[in-house]
Short mmCIF file of C-alpha atoms and ligand atoms in Angstrom, two decimals:
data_model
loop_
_atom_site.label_atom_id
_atom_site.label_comp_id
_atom_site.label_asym_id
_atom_site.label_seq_id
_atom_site.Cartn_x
_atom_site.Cartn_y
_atom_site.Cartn_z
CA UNK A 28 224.25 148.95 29.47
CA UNK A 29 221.92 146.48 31.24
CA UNK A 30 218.75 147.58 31.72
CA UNK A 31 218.18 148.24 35.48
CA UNK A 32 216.93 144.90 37.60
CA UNK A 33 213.55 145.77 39.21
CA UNK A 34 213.44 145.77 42.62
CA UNK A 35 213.19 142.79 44.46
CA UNK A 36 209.22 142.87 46.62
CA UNK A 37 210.60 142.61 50.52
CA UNK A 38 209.71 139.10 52.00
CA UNK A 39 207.38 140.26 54.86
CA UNK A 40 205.38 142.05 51.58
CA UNK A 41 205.24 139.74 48.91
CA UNK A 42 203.99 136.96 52.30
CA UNK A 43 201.16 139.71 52.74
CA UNK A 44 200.23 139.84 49.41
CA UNK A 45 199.94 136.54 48.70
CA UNK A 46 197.69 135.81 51.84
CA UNK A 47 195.80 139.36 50.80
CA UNK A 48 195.16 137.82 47.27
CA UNK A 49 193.44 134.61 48.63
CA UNK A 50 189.95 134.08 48.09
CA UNK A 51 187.82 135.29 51.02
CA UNK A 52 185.62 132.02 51.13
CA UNK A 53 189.10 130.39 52.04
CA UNK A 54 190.74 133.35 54.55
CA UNK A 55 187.54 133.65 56.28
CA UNK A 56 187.66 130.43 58.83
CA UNK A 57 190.90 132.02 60.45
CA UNK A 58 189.15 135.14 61.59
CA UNK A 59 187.23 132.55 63.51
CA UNK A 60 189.00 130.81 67.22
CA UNK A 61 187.47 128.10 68.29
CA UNK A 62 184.44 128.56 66.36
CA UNK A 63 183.66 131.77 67.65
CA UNK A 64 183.88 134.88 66.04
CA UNK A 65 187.88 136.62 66.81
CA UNK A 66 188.07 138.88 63.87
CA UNK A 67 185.55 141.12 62.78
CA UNK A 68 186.71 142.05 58.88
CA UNK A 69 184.01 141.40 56.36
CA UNK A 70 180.22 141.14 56.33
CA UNK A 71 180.89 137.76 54.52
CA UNK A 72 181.30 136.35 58.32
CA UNK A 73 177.76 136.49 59.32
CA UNK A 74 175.72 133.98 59.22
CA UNK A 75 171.52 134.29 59.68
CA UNK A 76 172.29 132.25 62.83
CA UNK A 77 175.42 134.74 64.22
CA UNK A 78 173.17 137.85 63.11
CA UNK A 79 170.47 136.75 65.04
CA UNK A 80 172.22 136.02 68.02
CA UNK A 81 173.76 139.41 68.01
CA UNK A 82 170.32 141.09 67.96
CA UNK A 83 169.12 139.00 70.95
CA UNK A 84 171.73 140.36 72.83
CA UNK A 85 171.80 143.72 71.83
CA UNK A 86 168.55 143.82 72.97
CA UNK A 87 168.95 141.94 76.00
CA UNK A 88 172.39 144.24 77.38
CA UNK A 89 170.01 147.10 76.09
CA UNK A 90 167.29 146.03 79.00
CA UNK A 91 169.92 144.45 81.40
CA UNK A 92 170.99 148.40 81.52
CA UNK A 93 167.62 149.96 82.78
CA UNK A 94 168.76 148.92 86.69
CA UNK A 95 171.98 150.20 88.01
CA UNK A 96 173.03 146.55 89.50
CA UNK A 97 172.40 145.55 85.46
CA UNK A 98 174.69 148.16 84.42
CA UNK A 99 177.15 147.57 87.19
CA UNK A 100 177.02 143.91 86.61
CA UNK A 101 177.87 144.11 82.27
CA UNK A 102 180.46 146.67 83.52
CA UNK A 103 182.53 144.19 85.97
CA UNK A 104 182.69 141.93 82.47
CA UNK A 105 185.71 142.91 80.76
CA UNK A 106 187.07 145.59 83.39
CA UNK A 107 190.32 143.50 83.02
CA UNK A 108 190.65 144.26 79.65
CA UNK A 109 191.62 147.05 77.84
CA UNK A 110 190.63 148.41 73.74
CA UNK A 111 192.72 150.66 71.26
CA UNK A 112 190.38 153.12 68.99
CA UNK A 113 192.90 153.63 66.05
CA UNK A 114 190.89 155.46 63.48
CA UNK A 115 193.01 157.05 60.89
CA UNK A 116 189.67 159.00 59.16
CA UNK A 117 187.10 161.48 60.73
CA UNK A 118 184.72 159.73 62.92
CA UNK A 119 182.15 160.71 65.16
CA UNK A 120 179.15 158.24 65.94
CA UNK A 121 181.83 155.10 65.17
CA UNK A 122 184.13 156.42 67.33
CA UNK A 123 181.72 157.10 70.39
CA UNK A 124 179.14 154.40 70.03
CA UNK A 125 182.40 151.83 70.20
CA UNK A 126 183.96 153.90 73.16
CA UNK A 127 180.65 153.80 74.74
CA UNK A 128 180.39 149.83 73.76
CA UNK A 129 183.60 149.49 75.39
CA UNK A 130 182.20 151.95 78.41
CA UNK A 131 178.89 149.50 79.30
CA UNK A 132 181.61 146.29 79.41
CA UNK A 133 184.15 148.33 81.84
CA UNK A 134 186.81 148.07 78.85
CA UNK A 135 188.93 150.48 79.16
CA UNK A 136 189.83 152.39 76.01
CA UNK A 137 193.49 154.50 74.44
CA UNK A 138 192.97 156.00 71.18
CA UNK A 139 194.68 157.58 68.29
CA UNK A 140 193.19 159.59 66.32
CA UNK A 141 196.10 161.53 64.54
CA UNK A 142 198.46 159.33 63.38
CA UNK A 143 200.51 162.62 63.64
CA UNK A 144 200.74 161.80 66.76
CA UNK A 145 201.89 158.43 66.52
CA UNK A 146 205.74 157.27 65.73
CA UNK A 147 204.98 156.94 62.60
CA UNK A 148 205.85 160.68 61.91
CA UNK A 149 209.09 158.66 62.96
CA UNK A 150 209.31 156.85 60.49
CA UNK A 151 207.67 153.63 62.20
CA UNK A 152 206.39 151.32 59.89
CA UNK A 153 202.36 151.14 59.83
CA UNK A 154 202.78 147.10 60.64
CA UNK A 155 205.53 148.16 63.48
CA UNK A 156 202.95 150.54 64.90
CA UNK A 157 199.86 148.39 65.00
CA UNK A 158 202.31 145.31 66.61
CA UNK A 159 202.88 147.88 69.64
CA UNK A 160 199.14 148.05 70.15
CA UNK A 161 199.11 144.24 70.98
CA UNK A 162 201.85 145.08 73.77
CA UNK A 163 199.06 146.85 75.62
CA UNK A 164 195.37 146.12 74.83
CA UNK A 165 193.17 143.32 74.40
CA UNK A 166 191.45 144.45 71.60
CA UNK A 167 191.94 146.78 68.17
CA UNK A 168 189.26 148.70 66.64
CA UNK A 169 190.33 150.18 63.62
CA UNK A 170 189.31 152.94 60.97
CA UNK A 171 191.83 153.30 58.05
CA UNK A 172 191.81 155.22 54.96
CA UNK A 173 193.67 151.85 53.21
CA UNK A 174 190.64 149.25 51.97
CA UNK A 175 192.87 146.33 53.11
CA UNK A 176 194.77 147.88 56.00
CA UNK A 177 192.56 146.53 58.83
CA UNK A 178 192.70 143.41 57.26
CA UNK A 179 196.54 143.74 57.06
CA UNK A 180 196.54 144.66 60.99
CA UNK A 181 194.91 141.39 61.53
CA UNK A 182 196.93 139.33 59.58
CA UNK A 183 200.47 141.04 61.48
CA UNK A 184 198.53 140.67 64.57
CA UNK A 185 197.65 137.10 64.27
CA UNK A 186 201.64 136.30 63.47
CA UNK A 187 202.87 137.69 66.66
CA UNK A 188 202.93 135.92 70.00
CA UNK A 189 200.41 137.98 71.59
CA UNK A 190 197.55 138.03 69.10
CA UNK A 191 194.16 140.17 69.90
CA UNK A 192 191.45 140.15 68.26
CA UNK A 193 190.57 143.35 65.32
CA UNK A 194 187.38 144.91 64.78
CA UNK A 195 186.89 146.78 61.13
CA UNK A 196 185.44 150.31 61.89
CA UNK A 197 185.72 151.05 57.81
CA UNK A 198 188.42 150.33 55.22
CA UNK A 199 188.44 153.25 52.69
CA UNK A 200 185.70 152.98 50.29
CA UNK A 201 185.46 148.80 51.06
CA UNK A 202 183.70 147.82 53.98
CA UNK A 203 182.57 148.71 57.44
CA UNK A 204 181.19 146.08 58.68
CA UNK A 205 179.85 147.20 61.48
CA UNK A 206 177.30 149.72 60.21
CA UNK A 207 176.40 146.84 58.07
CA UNK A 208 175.04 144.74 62.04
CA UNK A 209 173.79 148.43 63.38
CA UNK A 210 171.75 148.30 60.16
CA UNK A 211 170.56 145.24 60.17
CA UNK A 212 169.49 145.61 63.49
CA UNK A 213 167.93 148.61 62.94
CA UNK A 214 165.64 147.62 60.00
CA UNK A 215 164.77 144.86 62.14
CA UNK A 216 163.57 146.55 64.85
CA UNK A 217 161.80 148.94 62.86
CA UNK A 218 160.65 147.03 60.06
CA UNK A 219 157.07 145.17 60.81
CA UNK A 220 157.33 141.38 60.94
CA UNK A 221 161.32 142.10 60.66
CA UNK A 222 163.06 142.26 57.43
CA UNK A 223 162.40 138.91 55.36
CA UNK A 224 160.32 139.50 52.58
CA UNK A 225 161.25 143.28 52.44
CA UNK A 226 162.22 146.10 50.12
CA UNK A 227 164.85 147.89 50.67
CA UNK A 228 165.86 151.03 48.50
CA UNK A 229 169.75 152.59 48.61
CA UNK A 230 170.11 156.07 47.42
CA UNK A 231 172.95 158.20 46.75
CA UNK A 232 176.60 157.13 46.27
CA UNK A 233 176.35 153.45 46.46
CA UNK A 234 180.14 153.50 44.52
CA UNK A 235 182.18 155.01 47.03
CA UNK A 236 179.61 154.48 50.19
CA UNK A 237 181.11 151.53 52.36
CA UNK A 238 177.70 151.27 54.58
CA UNK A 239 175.83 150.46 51.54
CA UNK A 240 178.19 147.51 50.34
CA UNK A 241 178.56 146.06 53.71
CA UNK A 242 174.84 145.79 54.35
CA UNK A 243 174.48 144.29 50.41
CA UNK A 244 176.52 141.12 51.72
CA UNK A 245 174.47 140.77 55.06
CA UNK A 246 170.97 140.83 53.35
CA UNK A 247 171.68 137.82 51.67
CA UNK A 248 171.50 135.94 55.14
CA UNK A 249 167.35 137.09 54.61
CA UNK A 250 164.67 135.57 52.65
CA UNK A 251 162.65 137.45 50.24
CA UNK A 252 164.88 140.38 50.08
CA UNK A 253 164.23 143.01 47.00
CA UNK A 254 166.79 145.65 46.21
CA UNK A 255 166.13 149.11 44.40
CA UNK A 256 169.26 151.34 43.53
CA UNK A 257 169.04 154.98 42.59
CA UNK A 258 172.49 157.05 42.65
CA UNK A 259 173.82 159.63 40.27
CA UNK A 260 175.25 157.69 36.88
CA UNK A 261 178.49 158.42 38.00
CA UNK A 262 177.93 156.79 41.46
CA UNK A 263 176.23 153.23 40.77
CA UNK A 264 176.20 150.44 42.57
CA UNK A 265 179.54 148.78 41.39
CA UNK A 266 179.48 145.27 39.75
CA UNK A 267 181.68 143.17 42.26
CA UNK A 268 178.17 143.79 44.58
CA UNK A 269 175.61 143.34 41.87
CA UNK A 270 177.83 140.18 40.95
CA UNK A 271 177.34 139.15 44.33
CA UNK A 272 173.49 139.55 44.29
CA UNK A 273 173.60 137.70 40.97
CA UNK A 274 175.31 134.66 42.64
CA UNK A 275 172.48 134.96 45.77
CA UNK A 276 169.63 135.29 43.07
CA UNK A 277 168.83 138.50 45.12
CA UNK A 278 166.71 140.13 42.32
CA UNK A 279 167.78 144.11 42.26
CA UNK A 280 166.72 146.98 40.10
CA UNK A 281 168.72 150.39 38.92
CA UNK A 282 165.81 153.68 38.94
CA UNK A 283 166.68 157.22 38.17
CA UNK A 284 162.78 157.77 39.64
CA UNK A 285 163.26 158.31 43.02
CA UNK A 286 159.81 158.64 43.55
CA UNK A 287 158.38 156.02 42.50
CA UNK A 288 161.01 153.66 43.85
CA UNK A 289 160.41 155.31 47.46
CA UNK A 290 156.21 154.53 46.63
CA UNK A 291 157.36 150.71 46.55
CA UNK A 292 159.80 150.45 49.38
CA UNK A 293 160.08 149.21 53.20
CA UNK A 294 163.25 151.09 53.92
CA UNK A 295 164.72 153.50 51.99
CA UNK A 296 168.62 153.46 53.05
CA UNK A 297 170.18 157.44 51.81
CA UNK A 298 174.03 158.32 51.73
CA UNK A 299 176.07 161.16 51.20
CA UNK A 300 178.19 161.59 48.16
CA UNK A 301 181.52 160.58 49.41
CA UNK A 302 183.81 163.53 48.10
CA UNK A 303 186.87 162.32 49.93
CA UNK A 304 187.64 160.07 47.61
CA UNK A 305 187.30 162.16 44.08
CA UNK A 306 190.70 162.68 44.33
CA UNK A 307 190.76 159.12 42.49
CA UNK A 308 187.46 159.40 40.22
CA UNK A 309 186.62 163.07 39.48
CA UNK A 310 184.89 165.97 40.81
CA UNK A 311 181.26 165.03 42.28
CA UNK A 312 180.61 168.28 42.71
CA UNK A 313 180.46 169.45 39.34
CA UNK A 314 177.67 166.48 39.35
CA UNK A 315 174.19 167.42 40.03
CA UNK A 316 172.75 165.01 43.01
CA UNK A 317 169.32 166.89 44.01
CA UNK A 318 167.54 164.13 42.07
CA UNK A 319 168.57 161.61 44.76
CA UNK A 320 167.88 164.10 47.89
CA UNK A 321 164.89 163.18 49.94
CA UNK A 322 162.14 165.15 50.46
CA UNK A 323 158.89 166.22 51.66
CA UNK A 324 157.43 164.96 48.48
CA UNK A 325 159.16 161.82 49.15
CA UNK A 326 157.88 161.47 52.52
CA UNK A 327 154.49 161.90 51.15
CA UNK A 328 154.78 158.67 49.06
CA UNK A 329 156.60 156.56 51.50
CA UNK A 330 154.16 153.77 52.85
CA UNK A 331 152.41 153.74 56.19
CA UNK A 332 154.86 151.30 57.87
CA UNK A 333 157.82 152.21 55.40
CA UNK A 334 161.31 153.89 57.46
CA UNK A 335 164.28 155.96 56.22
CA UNK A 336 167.47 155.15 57.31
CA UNK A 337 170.91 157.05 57.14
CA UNK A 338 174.43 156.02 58.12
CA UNK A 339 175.41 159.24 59.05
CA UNK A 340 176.67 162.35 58.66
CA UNK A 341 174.39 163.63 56.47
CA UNK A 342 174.64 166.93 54.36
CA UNK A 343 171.38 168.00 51.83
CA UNK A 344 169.96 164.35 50.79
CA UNK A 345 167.89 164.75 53.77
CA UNK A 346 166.28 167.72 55.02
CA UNK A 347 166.24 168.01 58.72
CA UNK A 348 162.01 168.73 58.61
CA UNK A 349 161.94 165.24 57.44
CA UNK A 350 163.62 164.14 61.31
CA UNK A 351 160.00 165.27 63.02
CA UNK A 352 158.38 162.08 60.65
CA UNK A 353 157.88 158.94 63.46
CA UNK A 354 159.60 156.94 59.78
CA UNK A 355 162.57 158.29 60.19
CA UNK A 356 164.41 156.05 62.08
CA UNK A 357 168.38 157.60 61.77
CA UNK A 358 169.07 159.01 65.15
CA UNK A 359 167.60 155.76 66.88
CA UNK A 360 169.65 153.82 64.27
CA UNK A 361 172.42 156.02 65.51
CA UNK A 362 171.79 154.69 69.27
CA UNK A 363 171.51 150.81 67.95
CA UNK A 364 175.38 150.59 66.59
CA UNK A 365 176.20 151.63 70.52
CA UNK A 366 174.51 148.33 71.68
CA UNK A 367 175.34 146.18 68.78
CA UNK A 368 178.65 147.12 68.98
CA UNK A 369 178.63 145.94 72.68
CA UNK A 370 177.00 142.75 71.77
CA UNK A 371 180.01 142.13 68.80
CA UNK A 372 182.69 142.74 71.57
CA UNK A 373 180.44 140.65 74.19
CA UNK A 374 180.56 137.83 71.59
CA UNK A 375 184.49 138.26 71.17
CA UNK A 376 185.35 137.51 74.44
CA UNK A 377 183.05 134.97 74.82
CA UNK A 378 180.38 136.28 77.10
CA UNK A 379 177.11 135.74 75.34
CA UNK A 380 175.75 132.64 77.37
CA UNK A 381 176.93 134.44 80.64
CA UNK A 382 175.20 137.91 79.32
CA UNK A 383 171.84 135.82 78.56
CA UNK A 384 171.76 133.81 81.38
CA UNK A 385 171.53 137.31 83.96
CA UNK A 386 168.33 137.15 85.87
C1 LIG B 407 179.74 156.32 57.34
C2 LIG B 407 181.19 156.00 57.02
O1 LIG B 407 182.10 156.45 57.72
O2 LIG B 407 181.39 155.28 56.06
N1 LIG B 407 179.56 156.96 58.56
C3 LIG B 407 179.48 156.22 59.70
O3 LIG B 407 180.32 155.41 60.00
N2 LIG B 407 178.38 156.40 60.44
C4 LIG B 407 179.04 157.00 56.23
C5 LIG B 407 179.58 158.29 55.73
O4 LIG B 407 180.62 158.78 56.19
O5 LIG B 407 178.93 158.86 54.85
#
């Protein structure tokens, strides 16, 4: 008997894959319109100069907000438009800072948050479903359990004859991009003289954490920049990033001694340990993590001018005594991805120059 043929890869698939399996130096000019920023995927798209610029108007929607006729005036912006929050994980800061982003512009905003509740417990394809969104909004902002769904979204978005732009609010255990800006413009608020020439340390699962890959790709857009990385063996820093740091000549360092890694930093950056995902490498729990908890002790060592910074939520690698410190800077970190956020989706519809130019 023949042996069985194996079955042939559908057409709109093996298309996908092949674009999917492109270098990103190559795929990265089409998430780009015009020269200005369309799709927001990858850290890889910043540049020093686009980082910058979002900063400068984070800060400047952030103060154009303190009068009502400010407020009133970044609200009448985009109160034409409308946004779809599809996030297919738990969220709770991504998912309100971006529906308060969309708030400050006058966006208006439809969400999903079960895909239970979607037609896909139809049977509706994940590419069908995301194609509907472009029917109605203006704008995607997407969470997905998949690493390369959001960048699949785009990619079926940008085929169809009403393209909108997609915004990457975390792809499994890949990227979120955004955290990556709120971060950056965090430690540059925060940091004195802002953040070339700085230390920064990243504790805790810096295999699984998205936040901390993300913001590896941005710091290379900053001089000077030293990185320290102390996670549990099982949860190091994985080589595709150290590869990339290698490439940057962004000298790096692996400690197991927390403390004295925390005596020598600017920022120290802490995660959680990711358990969602130990379905696909183990059990963390049966892996003891105190050593990379911060603590009093810690805070002890940590320089004068030195801050501690947290993506969010946390669980024990940061006690909540350590909040009351003026270094810890997580809950005003928190507040930043609200206005960077606004200032990505500003710079997506093009409204910088008119944002900067309000008296
Ligand atoms: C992070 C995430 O979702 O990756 N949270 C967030 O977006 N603020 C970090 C985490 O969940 O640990």
């Amino acid at each position: 008997m023949a042996a069985p043929k194996a079955a042939a890869e559908p057409h709109r698939e093996r298309r996908w894959r092949e674009f999917h399996e492109r270098p990103l130096e190559e795929k990265l000019p089409l998430f780009f319109r015009d020269g200005a920023l369309y799709d927001c995927l990858f850290s890889q798209q910043f540049t020093r100069e686009s980082l910058d610029r979002l900063c400068t108007l984070a800060d400047r929607m952030r103060s154009i907000t303190k009068e009502k006729s400010g407020d009133d005036f970044l609200q009448s912006l985009l109160s034409n438009k409308r946004a779809m929050l599809y996030f297919s994980q738990p969220s709770t800061r991504t998912f309100l800072s971006f529906s308060s982003a969309c708030h400050i512009l006058g966006l208006r905003v439809l969400e999903i948050r079960d895909l239970k509740t979607s037609s896909v417990v139809k049977g509706e394809s994940l590419d069908d479903t995301i194609r509907t969104f472009s029917s109605y909004v203006d704008l995607v902002i997407m969470r997905h359990h998949e690493p390369g769904f959001v960048e699949r979204a785009s990619w079926g978005l940008n085929g169809t004859q009403r393209p909108v732009p997609v915004i990457n609010a975390g792809s499994g255990a890949d990227q979120h991009p955004t955290q990556a800006l709120l971060d950056i413009y965090t430690l540059n608020r925060y940091l004195q003289g802002g953040l070339d020439g700085k230390r920064i340390l990243m504790v805790g699962d810096l295999k699984r954490g998205r936040t901390v890959r993300s913001l590896a790709y941005l710091l290379k857009n900053y001089t000077g920049i030293h990185l320290s990385f102390a996670a549990p063996d099982a949860f190091r820093m994985q080589p595709d990033i150290l590869d990339f740091l290698n490439r940057h000549d962004i000298p790096y360092e692996e400690t197991d001694d927390l403390l004295a890694a925390v005596e020598k930093a600017d920022a120290v950056y802490m995660t959680r340990i990711q358990d969602e995902h130990d379905k696909s490498s183990g059990d963390s729990k049966k892996i003891d993590t105190s050593l990379f908890h911060f603590t009093q002790k810690h805070l002890d060592r940590l320089p004068e001018n030195g801050i501690i910074l947290h993506p969010l939520p946390r669980r024990d690698e940061i006690s909540p005594e350590i909040d009351d410190d003026r270094r810890a800077v997580y809950w005003r970190q928190e507040r930043n991805g609200m206005w960077i956020r606004a200032a990505l989706i500003a710079t997506i519809f093009g409204l910088e120059a008119k944002i900067l130019a309000k008296k």
